[in-house]
Amino acid sequence: MDLLRIAIQKSGRLSEDSLNLFKECGIKFDSGTGRLKTTSNNFPAEFLFLRDDDIPGYVEDGVADIGIVGENVHVETGRHVEVVKKLGFSKCRLSIAIPRGESYGGVQELQGKAIATSYPTILGNFLKENGITADIHEISGSVEIAPSIGLAHAVCDIVSSGSTLLANGLKEVEVIFRSEAVMIGSEKLSDAKRSILSKLLFRIQAVQTAKNNKYIVLNAPNASLPEIIGLLPGMKSPTIVPLGTEGWSAVHSVLSEEDFWDKIDALRSAGAEGILVVPIEKMIY
Ligand code: PRT
Ligand code: ZN
C-alpha cells in the first residue's frame, strides 16, 4: 500500500506545532525521542524526522513527498517544490538590524556595508531590488554577535519577539521577509499519494476552520429574533429552539473569530442574554 512520506523537523521551533497538527487531524504515530522514521497506525503515512534545512531538498528529490518548513527556509533553499498549504504557526520575520546607537535614514545607508546573515539569497534579492551593493557575509549561526566582534556592520536575521536583537545592542531597521510554517510538496506525486494528501488537507482545513470559529448559544425574547438572526450566519442559518419560558428562544450558531467582539456587542444590543461561547474541535462543510 502507498504511504505518504511526511518530513518534519526532528527538534526545534517547528517540531511541537507540526506534531500537534497531525494529532489534531487524528493521525496517530510514535514520535518518541531518537526516532528517525515512524509509520502511522491509522493513516497511510510515514514520518521522517529531519533537520529543517534538509527538508526542501528531500522533498525535491522525492525522498519525502511533503514536509513542513518555515517559508524562510523554503525560499532561501530555492528548491523546486510546491507550497501546498500555509499553516499559520512559527510566524517570524527576516530583518536587517544595525547597532542601536547608529542613525538610519533608509536602505541606501546599507550601500557598501558588510552584512552578516544565514539568508544570503533572500538578502541578496532584497538588496538587488533596492539597487544596493553590499558585502554579504554568510554565517550559519549566532549572527547577532557579528557587529560586536567586528565581522560586519549589520545583520540580517530571523526576529520574533526582538529580545535577541535588544540583548545584543542592535535595532531592527528593515523587515525584508515575513514567514510562517508552510507545507511543501513534491511536484511529481503519484495519483495514489495525491489522494492521501487531499485527505490530509481536508482534515487540516477542518481543524483550521474550527480554530477560526466559535460555537455560540444565546437566549432572546422572540421579538428580537429577526434582528439577531440577521447578525448570525451559522453554517446554513442559526438553529432556533423554544425555551421553557413563554415568548423566549435559544439561538445556536457559529461566529467567526475575526469580528467576534463586534458581533457580541451587536447581539447584546439586540436583546441577547445568557450568551455561551464554546470552542469547536472540527468544522466540516
Ligand atoms: O536543528 P534545525 O536545523 O532543524 O533547526 P534550526 O535551529 O535551524 O531552526 P529553529 O528550530 O530555530 O527554527 C525553525 C524555524 O522556526 C525557522 O526557520 C523559522 O521559520 C521559525 N522561527 C520562528 C524562528 C524563530 N521564530 C526565531 N525566533 N527561527 C529562529 N528564531 C531565532 C532567530 O534566529 C534568533 O536567533 O530566534 C532568535 C530571535 O528570536 P527573538 O524572539 O529574540 O526575536
Ligand atoms: Zn536549521
mmCIF file of C-alpha atoms and ligand atoms in Angstrom:
data_model
loop_
_atom_site.group_PDB
_atom_site.id
_atom_site.type_symbol
_atom_site.label_atom_id
_atom_site.label_comp_id
_atom_site.label_asym_id
_atom_site.label_seq_id
_atom_site.Cartn_x
_atom_site.Cartn_y
_atom_site.Cartn_z
ATOM 1 C CA MET A 1 0.000 0.000 0.000
ATOM 2 C CA ASP A 2 1.172 3.533 -0.760
ATOM 3 C CA LEU A 3 2.270 5.656 2.169
ATOM 4 C CA LEU A 4 2.597 9.442 2.073
ATOM 5 C CA ARG A 5 6.114 10.240 3.361
ATOM 6 C CA ILE A 6 5.990 13.333 5.537
ATOM 7 C CA ALA A 7 9.177 15.140 6.643
ATOM 8 C CA ILE A 8 9.003 17.142 9.853
ATOM 9 C CA GLN A 9 11.655 18.870 11.957
ATOM 10 C CA LYS A 10 13.300 16.494 14.410
ATOM 11 C CA SER A 11 13.722 19.022 17.185
ATOM 12 C CA GLY A 12 13.351 22.760 17.068
ATOM 13 C CA ARG A 13 10.840 25.549 16.841
ATOM 14 C CA LEU A 14 8.623 23.789 14.276
ATOM 15 C CA SER A 15 8.507 20.363 15.916
ATOM 16 C CA GLU A 16 5.806 20.722 18.534
ATOM 17 C CA ASP A 17 3.304 22.549 16.322
ATOM 18 C CA SER A 18 3.958 20.120 13.462
ATOM 19 C CA LEU A 19 3.282 17.117 15.715
ATOM 20 C CA ASN A 20 0.168 18.830 17.099
ATOM 21 C CA LEU A 21 -1.190 19.448 13.632
ATOM 22 C CA PHE A 22 -1.187 15.715 12.832
ATOM 23 C CA LYS A 23 -2.547 14.878 16.269
ATOM 24 C CA GLU A 24 -5.475 17.289 15.764
ATOM 25 C CA CYS A 25 -6.109 15.566 12.424
ATOM 26 C CA GLY A 26 -6.472 12.264 14.306
ATOM 27 C CA ILE A 27 -3.298 10.779 12.808
ATOM 28 C CA LYS A 28 -1.529 8.607 15.379
ATOM 29 C CA PHE A 29 2.160 7.712 15.390
ATOM 30 C CA ASP A 30 5.015 7.272 17.807
ATOM 31 C CA SER A 31 7.244 10.350 17.843
ATOM 32 C CA GLY A 32 9.419 9.184 20.752
ATOM 33 C CA THR A 33 12.833 10.785 21.124
ATOM 34 C CA GLY A 34 15.637 9.488 18.953
ATOM 35 C CA ARG A 35 13.316 8.191 16.255
ATOM 36 C CA LEU A 36 14.253 8.978 12.655
ATOM 37 C CA LYS A 37 11.262 7.339 10.996
ATOM 38 C CA THR A 38 7.868 6.044 12.041
ATOM 39 C CA THR A 39 4.649 4.845 10.414
ATOM 40 C CA SER A 40 1.158 5.898 11.461
ATOM 41 C CA ASN A 41 -1.073 3.085 12.618
ATOM 42 C CA ASN A 42 -4.333 4.711 11.481
ATOM 43 C CA PHE A 43 -3.441 6.783 8.366
ATOM 44 C CA PRO A 44 -1.378 5.820 5.277
ATOM 45 C CA ALA A 45 1.611 7.976 6.196
ATOM 46 C CA GLU A 46 5.215 7.561 7.199
ATOM 47 C CA PHE A 47 7.031 10.308 9.111
ATOM 48 C CA LEU A 48 10.698 11.249 8.707
ATOM 49 C CA PHE A 49 12.311 13.391 11.429
ATOM 50 C CA LEU A 50 14.963 15.662 9.901
ATOM 51 C CA ARG A 51 16.825 18.973 10.235
ATOM 52 C CA ASP A 52 14.623 21.690 8.790
ATOM 53 C CA ASP A 53 17.263 22.868 6.294
ATOM 54 C CA ASP A 54 17.373 19.414 4.680
ATOM 55 C CA ILE A 55 13.607 19.082 4.211
ATOM 56 C CA PRO A 56 13.185 21.062 0.918
ATOM 57 C CA GLY A 57 15.967 19.035 -0.729
ATOM 58 C CA TYR A 58 14.470 15.715 0.380
ATOM 59 C CA VAL A 59 11.065 16.776 -0.954
ATOM 60 C CA GLU A 60 12.551 17.921 -4.279
ATOM 61 C CA ASP A 61 14.418 14.626 -4.649
ATOM 62 C CA GLY A 62 11.282 12.628 -3.816
ATOM 63 C CA VAL A 63 12.751 11.043 -0.649
ATOM 64 C CA ALA A 64 9.845 12.710 1.167
ATOM 65 C CA ASP A 65 6.515 13.552 -0.508
ATOM 66 C CA ILE A 66 5.654 16.540 1.668
ATOM 67 C CA GLY A 67 7.334 18.420 4.503
ATOM 68 C CA ILE A 68 6.844 21.241 6.965
ATOM 69 C CA VAL A 69 9.355 24.131 6.996
ATOM 70 C CA GLY A 70 9.463 27.872 7.608
ATOM 71 C CA GLU A 71 8.814 29.888 4.426
ATOM 72 C CA ASN A 72 12.210 31.492 5.083
ATOM 73 C CA VAL A 73 13.925 28.125 4.636
ATOM 74 C CA HIS A 74 11.754 27.246 1.626
ATOM 75 C CA VAL A 75 12.552 30.498 -0.191
ATOM 76 C CA GLU A 76 16.228 30.526 0.817
ATOM 77 C CA THR A 77 16.892 26.985 -0.393
ATOM 78 C CA GLY A 78 15.048 27.679 -3.678
ATOM 79 C CA ARG A 79 14.221 24.021 -4.312
ATOM 80 C CA HIS A 80 11.624 23.029 -6.907
ATOM 81 C CA VAL A 81 8.754 22.166 -4.603
ATOM 82 C CA GLU A 82 5.180 23.421 -4.315
ATOM 83 C CA VAL A 83 3.758 25.294 -1.331
ATOM 84 C CA VAL A 84 0.745 23.098 -0.620
ATOM 85 C CA LYS A 85 -0.626 24.963 2.404
ATOM 86 C CA LYS A 86 0.237 27.813 4.732
ATOM 87 C CA LEU A 87 -0.029 26.567 8.302
ATOM 88 C CA GLY A 88 -0.192 29.761 10.376
ATOM 89 C CA PHE A 89 2.320 28.829 13.094
ATOM 90 C CA SER A 90 6.008 29.745 13.689
ATOM 91 C CA LYS A 91 5.402 33.262 12.462
ATOM 92 C CA CYS A 92 8.531 35.405 12.311
ATOM 93 C CA ARG A 93 10.254 37.977 10.122
ATOM 94 C CA LEU A 94 13.648 38.294 8.495
ATOM 95 C CA SER A 95 15.040 41.725 9.290
ATOM 96 C CA ILE A 96 18.122 43.856 8.898
ATOM 97 C CA ALA A 97 19.443 45.289 12.163
ATOM 98 C CA ILE A 98 22.245 47.725 12.957
ATOM 99 C CA PRO A 99 23.936 48.859 16.213
ATOM 100 C CA ARG A 100 21.396 50.697 18.352
ATOM 101 C CA GLY A 101 23.470 53.883 18.616
ATOM 102 C CA GLU A 102 23.670 54.414 14.858
ATOM 103 C CA SER A 103 21.241 56.546 12.919
ATOM 104 C CA TYR A 104 19.389 55.104 9.942
ATOM 105 C CA GLY A 105 17.955 57.203 7.158
ATOM 106 C CA GLY A 106 16.895 54.453 4.757
ATOM 107 C CA VAL A 107 18.011 51.477 2.754
ATOM 108 C CA GLN A 108 20.673 53.496 0.845
ATOM 109 C CA GLU A 109 22.692 53.567 4.078
ATOM 110 C CA LEU A 110 23.474 49.883 3.561
ATOM 111 C CA GLN A 111 25.435 50.709 0.388
ATOM 112 C CA GLY A 112 28.935 49.252 0.664
ATOM 113 C CA LYS A 113 28.334 47.848 4.173
ATOM 114 C CA ALA A 114 29.138 44.326 5.363
ATOM 115 C CA ILE A 115 26.003 42.396 6.446
ATOM 116 C CA ALA A 116 26.189 39.036 8.247
ATOM 117 C CA THR A 117 23.372 36.554 7.592
ATOM 118 C CA SER A 118 22.358 32.913 7.208
ATOM 119 C CA TYR A 119 19.973 34.023 4.438
ATOM 120 C CA PRO A 120 22.252 35.216 1.582
ATOM 121 C CA THR A 121 19.661 34.543 -1.150
ATOM 122 C CA ILE A 122 16.732 36.426 0.394
ATOM 123 C CA LEU A 123 19.038 39.261 1.490
ATOM 124 C CA GLY A 124 20.731 39.361 -1.931
ATOM 125 C CA ASN A 125 17.342 39.680 -3.658
ATOM 126 C CA PHE A 126 16.263 42.467 -1.322
ATOM 127 C CA LEU A 127 19.479 44.442 -1.892
ATOM 128 C CA LYS A 128 19.256 43.952 -5.650
ATOM 129 C CA GLU A 129 15.629 45.141 -5.754
ATOM 130 C CA ASN A 130 16.726 48.271 -3.916
ATOM 131 C CA GLY A 131 19.786 48.876 -6.085
ATOM 132 C CA ILE A 132 22.191 48.375 -3.162
ATOM 133 C CA THR A 133 25.592 46.731 -3.413
ATOM 134 C CA ALA A 134 26.701 45.363 -0.054
ATOM 135 C CA ASP A 135 29.071 42.715 1.147
ATOM 136 C CA ILE A 136 27.071 39.667 2.293
ATOM 137 C CA HIS A 137 28.896 37.562 4.920
ATOM 138 C CA GLU A 138 27.258 34.172 5.130
ATOM 139 C CA ILE A 139 27.466 32.613 8.589
ATOM 140 C CA SER A 140 25.469 29.691 9.865
ATOM 141 C CA GLY A 141 24.656 30.722 13.427
ATOM 142 C CA SER A 142 24.997 33.388 16.155
ATOM 143 C CA VAL A 143 24.537 36.064 13.512
ATOM 144 C CA GLU A 144 23.596 38.661 16.112
ATOM 145 C CA ILE A 145 27.100 38.883 17.579
ATOM 146 C CA ALA A 146 28.703 39.771 14.194
ATOM 147 C CA PRO A 147 28.731 43.586 14.718
ATOM 148 C CA SER A 148 30.173 43.393 18.248
ATOM 149 C CA ILE A 149 33.089 41.207 17.119
ATOM 150 C CA GLY A 150 33.771 43.417 14.107
ATOM 151 C CA LEU A 151 32.712 40.902 11.471
ATOM 152 C CA ALA A 152 30.003 43.083 9.936
ATOM 153 C CA HIS A 153 28.252 46.462 10.263
ATOM 154 C CA ALA A 154 24.783 44.995 10.174
ATOM 155 C CA VAL A 155 22.976 41.666 10.456
ATOM 156 C CA CYS A 156 20.057 40.115 8.630
ATOM 157 C CA ASP A 157 18.410 37.519 10.847
ATOM 158 C CA ILE A 158 15.112 35.991 11.969
ATOM 159 C CA VAL A 159 13.259 38.087 14.549
ATOM 160 C CA SER A 160 10.311 37.038 16.600
ATOM 161 C CA SER A 161 10.000 38.937 19.905
ATOM 162 C CA GLY A 162 13.008 41.162 19.184
ATOM 163 C CA SER A 163 14.697 40.333 22.501
ATOM 164 C CA THR A 164 17.786 38.748 20.887
ATOM 165 C CA LEU A 165 18.461 41.945 18.931
ATOM 166 C CA LEU A 166 17.913 44.037 22.048
ATOM 167 C CA ALA A 167 20.258 41.874 24.138
ATOM 168 C CA ASN A 168 22.962 42.320 21.506
ATOM 169 C CA GLY A 169 22.655 46.107 21.262
ATOM 170 C CA LEU A 170 21.008 46.036 17.830
ATOM 171 C CA LYS A 171 17.888 47.690 16.379
ATOM 172 C CA GLU A 172 15.657 46.436 13.595
ATOM 173 C CA VAL A 173 15.664 48.821 10.621
ATOM 174 C CA GLU A 174 14.185 46.856 7.685
ATOM 175 C CA VAL A 175 11.779 43.910 7.608
ATOM 176 C CA ILE A 176 12.655 42.141 4.357
ATOM 177 C CA PHE A 177 10.548 38.967 4.573
ATOM 178 C CA ARG A 178 7.604 37.666 6.645
ATOM 179 C CA SER A 179 7.416 33.948 7.298
ATOM 180 C CA GLU A 180 5.200 31.248 8.736
ATOM 181 C CA ALA A 181 5.324 27.454 8.630
ATOM 182 C CA VAL A 182 4.268 26.014 5.269
ATOM 183 C CA MET A 183 3.605 22.547 3.953
ATOM 184 C CA ILE A 184 5.713 21.960 0.856
ATOM 185 C CA GLY A 185 5.147 19.087 -1.532
ATOM 186 C CA SER A 186 6.873 17.304 -4.357
ATOM 187 C CA GLU A 187 5.878 18.429 -7.862
ATOM 188 C CA LYS A 188 5.639 14.819 -9.020
ATOM 189 C CA LEU A 189 3.360 12.862 -6.661
ATOM 190 C CA SER A 190 1.644 9.702 -7.883
ATOM 191 C CA ASP A 191 -2.174 9.733 -8.067
ATOM 192 C CA ALA A 192 -2.337 7.429 -5.042
ATOM 193 C CA LYS A 193 -0.175 9.785 -2.945
ATOM 194 C CA ARG A 194 -2.109 12.843 -4.168
ATOM 195 C CA SER A 195 -5.290 11.241 -2.940
ATOM 196 C CA ILE A 196 -3.761 10.625 0.528
ATOM 197 C CA LEU A 197 -2.565 14.239 0.537
ATOM 198 C CA SER A 198 -6.026 15.540 -0.297
ATOM 199 C CA LYS A 199 -7.447 13.535 2.640
ATOM 200 C CA LEU A 200 -4.848 15.107 4.893
ATOM 201 C CA LEU A 201 -5.573 18.616 3.564
ATOM 202 C CA PHE A 202 -9.308 18.084 4.106
ATOM 203 C CA ARG A 203 -8.625 17.292 7.773
ATOM 204 C CA ILE A 204 -6.246 20.247 8.194
ATOM 205 C CA GLN A 205 -8.875 22.548 6.678
ATOM 206 C CA ALA A 206 -11.489 21.275 9.170
ATOM 207 C CA VAL A 207 -9.118 21.874 12.089
ATOM 208 C CA GLN A 208 -8.102 25.356 10.873
ATOM 209 C CA THR A 209 -11.687 26.448 10.187
ATOM 210 C CA ALA A 210 -12.731 25.234 13.642
ATOM 211 C CA LYS A 211 -9.960 27.315 15.242
ATOM 212 C CA ASN A 212 -11.236 30.415 13.455
ATOM 213 C CA ASN A 213 -14.804 29.942 14.674
ATOM 214 C CA LYS A 214 -16.701 29.627 17.942
ATOM 215 C CA TYR A 215 -19.994 27.931 18.736
ATOM 216 C CA ILE A 216 -22.424 30.367 20.330
ATOM 217 C CA VAL A 217 -25.656 29.770 22.232
ATOM 218 C CA LEU A 218 -27.807 32.632 23.491
ATOM 219 C CA ASN A 219 -31.291 33.336 24.805
ATOM 220 C CA ALA A 220 -33.518 36.066 23.407
ATOM 221 C CA PRO A 221 -37.122 37.267 23.510
ATOM 222 C CA ASN A 222 -38.915 36.151 20.348
ATOM 223 C CA ALA A 223 -39.487 39.774 19.325
ATOM 224 C CA SER A 224 -35.688 40.211 18.978
ATOM 225 C CA LEU A 225 -35.193 37.118 16.818
ATOM 226 C CA PRO A 226 -35.332 38.767 13.362
ATOM 227 C CA GLU A 227 -32.563 41.231 14.288
ATOM 228 C CA ILE A 228 -30.468 38.512 15.995
ATOM 229 C CA ILE A 229 -30.839 36.099 13.085
ATOM 230 C CA GLY A 230 -29.702 38.883 10.759
ATOM 231 C CA LEU A 231 -26.460 39.127 12.758
ATOM 232 C CA LEU A 232 -25.749 35.395 12.828
ATOM 233 C CA PRO A 233 -24.948 33.456 9.685
ATOM 234 C CA GLY A 234 -24.484 29.957 11.227
ATOM 235 C CA MET A 235 -23.266 27.188 8.910
ATOM 236 C CA LYS A 236 -26.559 27.349 6.997
ATOM 237 C CA SER A 237 -28.685 29.521 9.265
ATOM 238 C CA PRO A 238 -28.991 29.673 13.069
ATOM 239 C CA THR A 239 -30.871 26.950 14.969
ATOM 240 C CA ILE A 240 -33.804 28.338 16.991
ATOM 241 C CA VAL A 241 -35.173 26.298 19.914
ATOM 242 C CA PRO A 242 -38.112 27.468 22.107
ATOM 243 C CA LEU A 243 -37.269 27.946 25.799
ATOM 244 C CA GLY A 244 -39.452 26.723 28.690
ATOM 245 C CA THR A 245 -40.325 30.375 29.362
ATOM 246 C CA GLU A 246 -43.133 31.551 27.064
ATOM 247 C CA GLY A 247 -42.006 34.067 24.406
ATOM 248 C CA TRP A 248 -38.283 33.217 24.592
ATOM 249 C CA SER A 249 -35.971 31.159 22.392
ATOM 250 C CA ALA A 250 -32.422 29.821 22.426
ATOM 251 C CA VAL A 251 -30.363 30.564 19.324
ATOM 252 C CA HIS A 252 -27.407 28.322 18.330
ATOM 253 C CA SER A 253 -24.901 29.470 15.738
ATOM 254 C CA VAL A 254 -21.257 29.802 14.716
ATOM 255 C CA LEU A 255 -19.303 33.054 14.937
ATOM 256 C CA SER A 256 -16.047 33.906 13.199
ATOM 257 C CA GLU A 257 -13.106 34.841 15.424
ATOM 258 C CA GLU A 258 -12.461 37.873 13.206
ATOM 259 C CA ASP A 259 -15.348 40.173 14.190
ATOM 260 C CA PHE A 260 -16.276 38.194 17.298
ATOM 261 C CA TRP A 261 -16.481 41.060 19.823
ATOM 262 C CA ASP A 262 -18.289 43.441 17.454
ATOM 263 C CA LYS A 263 -20.904 40.757 16.864
ATOM 264 C CA ILE A 264 -21.258 40.084 20.618
ATOM 265 C CA ASP A 265 -21.853 43.811 21.253
ATOM 266 C CA ALA A 266 -24.439 43.929 18.471
ATOM 267 C CA LEU A 267 -26.190 40.796 19.784
ATOM 268 C CA ARG A 268 -26.421 42.221 23.290
ATOM 269 C CA SER A 269 -27.871 45.493 21.966
ATOM 270 C CA ALA A 270 -30.416 43.440 20.023
ATOM 271 C CA GLY A 271 -31.598 41.768 23.257
ATOM 272 C CA ALA A 272 -29.451 38.609 23.547
ATOM 273 C CA GLU A 273 -28.824 37.289 27.071
ATOM 274 C CA GLY A 274 -27.059 34.338 28.683
ATOM 275 C CA ILE A 275 -24.538 34.088 25.846
ATOM 276 C CA LEU A 276 -22.376 30.930 25.912
ATOM 277 C CA VAL A 277 -19.302 30.638 23.700
ATOM 278 C CA VAL A 278 -17.758 27.217 23.134
ATOM 279 C CA PRO A 279 -14.655 26.210 21.167
ATOM 280 C CA ILE A 280 -15.213 23.981 18.142
ATOM 281 C CA GLU A 281 -12.938 20.994 17.611
ATOM 282 C CA LYS A 282 -13.589 20.238 13.921
ATOM 283 C CA MET A 283 -15.726 22.025 11.360
ATOM 284 C CA ILE A 284 -16.753 20.269 8.165
ATOM 285 C CA TYR A 285 -18.829 21.950 5.483
HETATM 286 O O1 PRT B 1 18.180 21.952 14.002
HETATM 287 P P1 PRT B 1 17.446 22.509 12.831
HETATM 288 O O2 PRT B 1 18.343 22.914 11.697
HETATM 289 O O3 PRT B 1 16.311 21.614 12.417
HETATM 290 O O4 PRT B 1 16.714 23.843 13.379
HETATM 291 P P2 PRT B 1 17.164 25.379 13.318
HETATM 292 O O5 PRT B 1 17.917 25.692 14.549
HETATM 293 O O6 PRT B 1 17.748 25.717 12.001
HETATM 294 O O7 PRT B 1 15.747 26.095 13.317
HETATM 295 P P3 PRT B 1 14.804 26.547 14.530
HETATM 296 O O8 PRT B 1 14.189 25.370 15.168
HETATM 297 O O9 PRT B 1 15.480 27.556 15.381
HETATM 298 O O10 PRT B 1 13.709 27.347 13.677
HETATM 299 C C1 PRT B 1 12.884 26.707 12.764
HETATM 300 C C2 PRT B 1 12.009 27.759 12.079
HETATM 301 O O11 PRT B 1 11.209 28.436 13.058
HETATM 302 C C3 PRT B 1 12.745 28.883 11.374
HETATM 303 O O12 PRT B 1 13.213 28.528 10.082
HETATM 304 C C4 PRT B 1 11.688 29.966 11.316
HETATM 305 O O13 PRT B 1 10.829 29.749 10.208
HETATM 306 C C5 PRT B 1 10.860 29.733 12.580
HETATM 307 N N1 PRT B 1 11.127 30.707 13.659
HETATM 308 C C6 PRT B 1 10.152 31.362 14.342
HETATM 309 C C7 PRT B 1 12.306 31.088 14.169
HETATM 310 C C8 PRT B 1 12.045 31.998 15.196
HETATM 311 N N2 PRT B 1 10.691 32.150 15.283
HETATM 312 C C9 PRT B 1 13.140 32.584 15.927
HETATM 313 N N3 PRT B 1 12.890 33.405 16.819
HETATM 314 N N4 PRT B 1 13.586 30.740 13.883
HETATM 315 C C10 PRT B 1 14.592 31.253 14.587
HETATM 316 N N5 PRT B 1 14.438 32.178 15.578
HETATM 317 C C11 PRT B 1 15.692 32.631 16.265
HETATM 318 C C12 PRT B 1 16.458 33.691 15.465
HETATM 319 O O14 PRT B 1 17.382 33.085 14.588
HETATM 320 C C13 PRT B 1 17.162 34.490 16.551
HETATM 321 O O15 PRT B 1 18.337 33.855 16.973
HETATM 322 O O16 PRT B 1 15.396 33.233 17.493
HETATM 323 C C14 PRT B 1 16.165 34.416 17.689
HETATM 324 C C15 PRT B 1 15.280 35.634 17.632
HETATM 325 O O17 PRT B 1 14.166 35.476 18.452
HETATM 326 P P4 PRT B 1 13.607 36.696 19.326
HETATM 327 O O18 PRT B 1 12.334 36.202 19.899
HETATM 328 O O19 PRT B 1 14.640 37.008 20.355
HETATM 329 O O20 PRT B 1 13.396 37.850 18.362
HETATM 330 ZN ZN ZN B 2 18.060 24.525 10.558
#
